[in-house]
GROMACS .gro file of C-alpha atoms in nm:
model
  239
    1MET     CA    1   4.491  12.114   8.500
    2ASN     CA    2   4.684  12.076   8.827
    3THR     CA    3   4.819  12.360   9.041
    4THR     CA    4   5.172  12.347   8.895
    5GLN     CA    5   5.040  12.360   8.538
    6THR     CA    6   4.813  12.650   8.629
    7ILE     CA    7   5.108  12.841   8.778
    8PHE     CA    8   5.325  12.777   8.473
    9GLN     CA    9   5.050  12.901   8.244
   10ARG     CA   10   4.993  13.219   8.442
   11ILE     CA   11   5.364  13.293   8.483
   12ASN     CA   12   5.414  13.248   8.108
   13ALA     CA   13   5.167  13.532   8.057
   14ILE     CA   14   5.376  13.767   8.277
   15PRO     CA   15   5.650  13.957   8.087
   16ALA     CA   16   6.012  13.899   8.189
   17GLY     CA   17   6.135  14.151   8.444
   18VAL     CA   18   5.790  14.218   8.591
   19ILE     CA   19   5.779  14.146   8.963
   20PHE     CA   20   5.480  13.952   9.089
   21GLY     CA   21   5.358  13.791   9.409
   22TYR     CA   22   5.133  13.504   9.509
   23SER     CA   23   4.822  13.720   9.485
   24ASP     CA   24   4.895  13.801   9.120
   25LEU     CA   25   4.856  13.432   9.031
   26ASN     CA   26   4.497  13.423   9.162
   27LEU     CA   27   4.528  13.080   9.318
   28PRO     CA   28   4.247  12.946   9.538
   29ALA     CA   29   4.332  12.943   9.908
   30VAL     CA   30   4.348  12.562   9.912
   31ASN     CA   31   4.626  12.571   9.650
   32GLN     CA   32   4.843  12.838   9.814
   33LEU     CA   33   5.085  12.593   9.975
   34ALA     CA   34   5.127  12.389   9.656
   35GLY     CA   35   5.174  12.715   9.467
   36ALA     CA   36   5.448  12.831   9.706
   37LYS     CA   37   5.632  12.500   9.663
   38ALA     CA   38   5.606  12.522   9.283
   39LEU     CA   39   5.750  12.873   9.284
   40SER     CA   40   6.035  12.763   9.513
   41ARG     CA   41   6.120  12.484   9.266
   42MET     CA   42   6.124  12.734   8.982
   43VAL     CA   43   6.364  12.954   9.180
   44ALA     CA   44   6.588  12.652   9.246
   45ASP     CA   45   6.580  12.571   8.872
   46ASN     CA   46   6.676  12.934   8.784
   47ARG     CA   47   6.351  12.985   8.598
   48LEU     CA   48   6.255  13.255   8.850
   49ARG     CA   49   6.442  13.501   9.069
   50ARG     CA   50   6.326  13.582   9.419
   51VAL     CA   51   6.362  13.951   9.516
   52GLY     CA   52   6.194  13.943   9.855
   53LYS     CA   53   5.944  13.751  10.060
   54GLY     CA   54   5.681  13.625   9.818
   55ARG     CA   55   5.811  13.843   9.530
   56PHE     CA   56   5.949  13.696   9.205
   57TYR     CA   57   6.031  13.778   8.844
   58LYS     CA   58   6.127  13.592   8.529
   59PRO     CA   59   6.486  13.676   8.431
   60ALA     CA   60   6.558  13.811   8.083
   61THR     CA   61   6.900  13.756   7.927
   62THR     CA   62   7.048  13.967   7.648
   63ARG     CA   63   7.389  13.961   7.482
   64LEU     CA   64   7.502  14.193   7.761
   65GLY     CA   65   7.393  13.950   8.032
   66GLU     CA   66   7.096  13.917   8.260
   67MET     CA   67   6.867  14.218   8.281
   68TYR     CA   68   6.735  14.315   8.622
   69PRO     CA   69   6.401  14.484   8.695
   70GLY     CA   70   6.412  14.864   8.706
   71ILE     CA   71   6.387  15.056   9.032
   72ASP     CA   72   6.020  15.145   8.977
   73GLU     CA   73   5.935  14.781   8.918
   74MET     CA   74   6.147  14.669   9.214
   75THR     CA   75   5.962  14.896   9.453
   76LYS     CA   76   5.609  14.908   9.311
   77ASP     CA   77   5.454  14.709   9.596
   78LEU     CA   78   5.621  14.946   9.844
   79VAL     CA   79   5.482  15.264   9.689
   80ILE     CA   80   5.140  15.164   9.555
   81LYS     CA   81   4.867  14.964   9.724
   82ASP     CA   82   4.516  14.910   9.589
   83GLY     CA   83   4.584  15.168   9.320
   84LYS     CA   84   4.684  15.443   9.566
   85TYR     CA   85   5.025  15.583   9.654
   86ILE     CA   86   5.152  15.479   9.996
   87GLY     CA   87   5.511  15.589   9.935
   88TYR     CA   88   5.748  15.735   9.678
   89ILE     CA   89   6.109  15.692   9.572
   90THR     CA   90   6.338  15.970   9.688
   91GLY     CA   91   6.713  16.007   9.741
   92VAL     CA   92   6.968  15.967   9.461
   93PRO     CA   93   6.732  15.831   9.188
   94ALA     CA   94   6.490  16.120   9.247
   95PHE     CA   95   6.770  16.377   9.260
   96SER     CA   96   6.900  16.238   8.932
   97GLN     CA   97   6.559  16.299   8.772
   98LEU     CA   98   6.579  16.659   8.895
   99GLY     CA   99   6.912  16.698   8.714
  100LEU     CA  100   7.112  16.728   9.035
  101THR     CA  101   7.342  16.428   8.995
  102THR     CA  102   7.446  16.164   8.745
  103GLN     CA  103   7.550  15.922   9.016
  104ILE     CA  104   7.381  15.587   9.066
  105SER     CA  105   7.339  15.412   9.397
  106SER     CA  106   7.246  15.072   9.533
  107LYS     CA  107   7.079  15.249   9.826
  108LEU     CA  108   6.718  15.347   9.777
  109ILE     CA  109   6.503  15.563  10.005
  110ILE     CA  110   6.126  15.550  10.013
  111GLY     CA  111   5.922  15.824  10.176
  112CYS     CA  112   5.616  15.683  10.351
  113LYS     CA  113   5.369  15.758  10.628
  114PHE     CA  114   5.502  15.503  10.875
  115TYR     CA  115   5.849  15.381  10.964
  116ARG     CA  116   5.954  15.043  10.826
  117ARG     CA  117   6.266  14.840  10.879
  118PRO     CA  118   6.520  14.849  10.594
  119ILE     CA  119   6.510  14.559  10.349
  120ILE     CA  120   6.735  14.424  10.075
  121ARG     CA  121   6.608  14.336   9.730
  122ALA     CA  122   6.823  14.209   9.446
  123GLY     CA  123   7.125  14.391   9.580
  124TYR     CA  124   6.941  14.715   9.659
  125GLU     CA  125   6.939  14.842  10.015
  126ILE     CA  126   6.597  14.997  10.067
  127SER     CA  127   6.539  15.221  10.366
  128PHE     CA  128   6.233  15.421  10.463
  129THR     CA  129   6.191  15.777  10.582
  130ARG     CA  130   5.876  15.917  10.733
  131GLN     CA  131   5.680  16.162  10.524
  132GLU     CA  132   5.410  16.350  10.716
  133ASN     CA  133   5.251  16.509  10.409
  134GLU     CA  134   4.995  16.347  10.183
  135ILE     CA  135   5.150  16.123   9.919
  136SER     CA  136   4.984  16.145   9.580
  137ALA     CA  137   5.072  16.177   9.213
  138GLN     CA  138   5.041  16.555   9.253
  139SER     CA  139   5.242  16.590   9.574
  140ILE     CA  140   5.532  16.356   9.495
  141PRO     CA  141   5.724  16.596   9.262
  142LEU     CA  142   5.700  16.869   9.526
  143LEU     CA  143   5.805  16.637   9.807
  144ARG     CA  144   6.109  16.531   9.603
  145PHE     CA  145   6.192  16.900   9.547
  146LEU     CA  146   6.183  16.957   9.924
  147ASP     CA  147   6.378  16.636   9.987
  148ALA     CA  148   6.652  16.771   9.760
  149LEU     CA  149   6.667  17.095   9.960
  150ARG     CA  150   6.682  16.898  10.285
  151SER     CA  151   6.971  16.687  10.149
  152ILE     CA  152   7.141  16.974   9.966
  153LYS     CA  153   7.479  16.915  10.132
  154LYS     CA  154   7.469  16.538  10.075
  155ILE     CA  155   7.375  16.500   9.709
  156PRO     CA  156   7.660  16.308   9.540
  157ALA     CA  157   7.864  16.493   9.277
  158CYS     CA  158   7.666  16.812   9.341
  159THR     CA  159   7.737  17.127   9.542
  160PRO     CA  160   7.474  17.340   9.722
  161ASP     CA  161   7.534  17.615   9.463
  162ILE     CA  162   7.468  17.381   9.171
  163ALA     CA  163   7.163  17.236   9.344
  164VAL     CA  164   7.009  17.578   9.407
  165LYS     CA  165   7.075  17.699   9.053
  166THR     CA  166   6.920  17.382   8.909
  167LEU     CA  167   6.617  17.390   9.136
  168LEU     CA  168   6.560  17.760   9.072
  169LYS     CA  169   6.503  17.679   8.705
  170GLU     CA  170   6.233  17.436   8.815
  171LEU     CA  171   6.083  17.673   9.068
  172VAL     CA  172   6.025  17.964   8.830
  173SER     CA  173   5.803  17.739   8.616
  174PHE     CA  174   5.565  17.671   8.907
  175SER     CA  175   5.224  17.834   8.921
  176SER     CA  176   5.110  18.025   9.230
  177GLU     CA  177   4.889  17.729   9.324
  178VAL     CA  178   5.183  17.489   9.308
  179VAL     CA  179   5.401  17.727   9.510
  180ASN     CA  180   5.131  17.751   9.777
  181ALA     CA  181   5.120  17.372   9.796
  182LEU     CA  182   5.501  17.361   9.817
  183ILE     CA  183   5.499  17.608  10.106
  184GLY     CA  184   5.234  17.402  10.283
  185TYR     CA  185   5.432  17.080  10.247
  186SER     CA  186   5.750  17.254  10.366
  187LYS     CA  187   5.600  17.307  10.712
  188SER     CA  188   5.693  16.951  10.809
  189TYR     CA  189   6.054  16.994  10.693
  190PRO     CA  190   6.352  17.127  10.896
  191ALA     CA  191   6.394  17.502  10.938
  192SER     CA  192   6.707  17.500  10.719
  193THR     CA  193   6.505  17.353  10.430
  194ARG     CA  194   6.238  17.620  10.474
  195ALA     CA  195   6.500  17.894  10.486
  196ILE     CA  196   6.650  17.786  10.152
  197LEU     CA  197   6.304  17.756  10.001
  198GLY     CA  198   6.208  18.100  10.130
  199ALA     CA  199   6.518  18.261   9.982
  200MET     CA  200   6.458  18.088   9.648
  201LEU     CA  201   6.094  18.196   9.643
  202GLU     CA  202   6.189  18.553   9.728
  203ILE     CA  203   6.432  18.596   9.440
  204SER     CA  204   6.181  18.422   9.211
  205LYS     CA  205   5.928  18.694   9.299
  206PHE     CA  206   5.695  18.467   9.496
  207ASN     CA  207   5.553  18.563   9.835
  208ALA     CA  208   5.757  18.391  10.106
  209GLU     CA  209   5.638  18.583  10.412
  210ASP     CA  210   5.452  18.284  10.553
  211ILE     CA  211   5.780  18.092  10.568
  212LYS     CA  212   5.979  18.380  10.721
  213GLU     CA  213   5.721  18.435  10.995
  214ASN     CA  214   5.771  18.078  11.113
  215LEU     CA  215   6.153  18.084  11.129
  216ASN     CA  216   6.354  18.176  11.437
  217PRO     CA  217   6.521  18.510  11.349
  218LEU     CA  218   6.821  18.423  11.569
  219THR     CA  219   6.904  18.089  11.405
  220LYS     CA  220   7.182  18.073  11.146
  221TYR     CA  221   7.184  17.811  10.872
  222ARG     CA  222   7.530  17.700  10.762
  223ILE     CA  223   7.463  17.554  10.421
  224GLY     CA  224   7.748  17.678  10.204
  225ILE     CA  225   7.550  17.860   9.937
  226SER     CA  226   7.732  18.155   9.781
  227SER     CA  227   7.585  18.504   9.756
  228SER     CA  228   7.630  18.492   9.380
  229VAL     CA  229   7.366  18.219   9.370
  230LEU     CA  230   7.144  18.347   9.651
  231PRO     CA  231   7.216  18.721   9.679
  232ASN     CA  232   6.941  18.752   9.942
  233LYS     CA  233   7.071  18.472  10.163
  234SER     CA  234   7.147  18.706  10.455
  235ASN     CA  235   6.775  18.792  10.468
  236TRP     CA  236   6.720  18.428  10.559
  237ASN     CA  237   7.018  18.385  10.795
  238ILE     CA  238   7.188  18.152  10.548
  239VAL     CA  239   7.566  18.160  10.589
   0.00000   0.00000   0.00000
């Protein structure tokens, strides 16, 4: 069986819409160049779609038209490496999962340890933001929670009041251990984010003194949250 036949056989075993790279085909090093040429021919023949350098998928067509890979599939090589998280999706898709917006966006943000240049994949603009905290299956939901507080004035089709009310419902379900982790992660976020978190923790009957002790008592945070939503906002210099 020649290299092209081997590639066809292995690609046939990959479901449509699943993104793969050269390494997923397990070709010997001596066949890498021939493999790259075969994949390029398949792209030219519309049997494959290229979504980035060395990244492909088999298109699937339904009566509604061609189906594109989901966001998680589109970004899996950017957030997981060797079975470990190296990044996580944040921004509008994450805020949608938190119930903060119903908007969709062609702009994706990935939190990661190191800065990377923005890229474009299948019409998505993917940018990267530095995340100083550990990134793991356990930390990602909390980091997204803090990301939402940091972006509270920029979430599409959502006001700061709606965001706080929605996130408060999530917060009250957290255990003390989770809250302690959340407070720890918040230390790398802006003071305004920590102030909102502190106020939310306070009215949820959690201890927020550690946050308050590390905020400048003279700084005001103009966020636009009403006192009906955060009746204790003045305690945290939120105006």
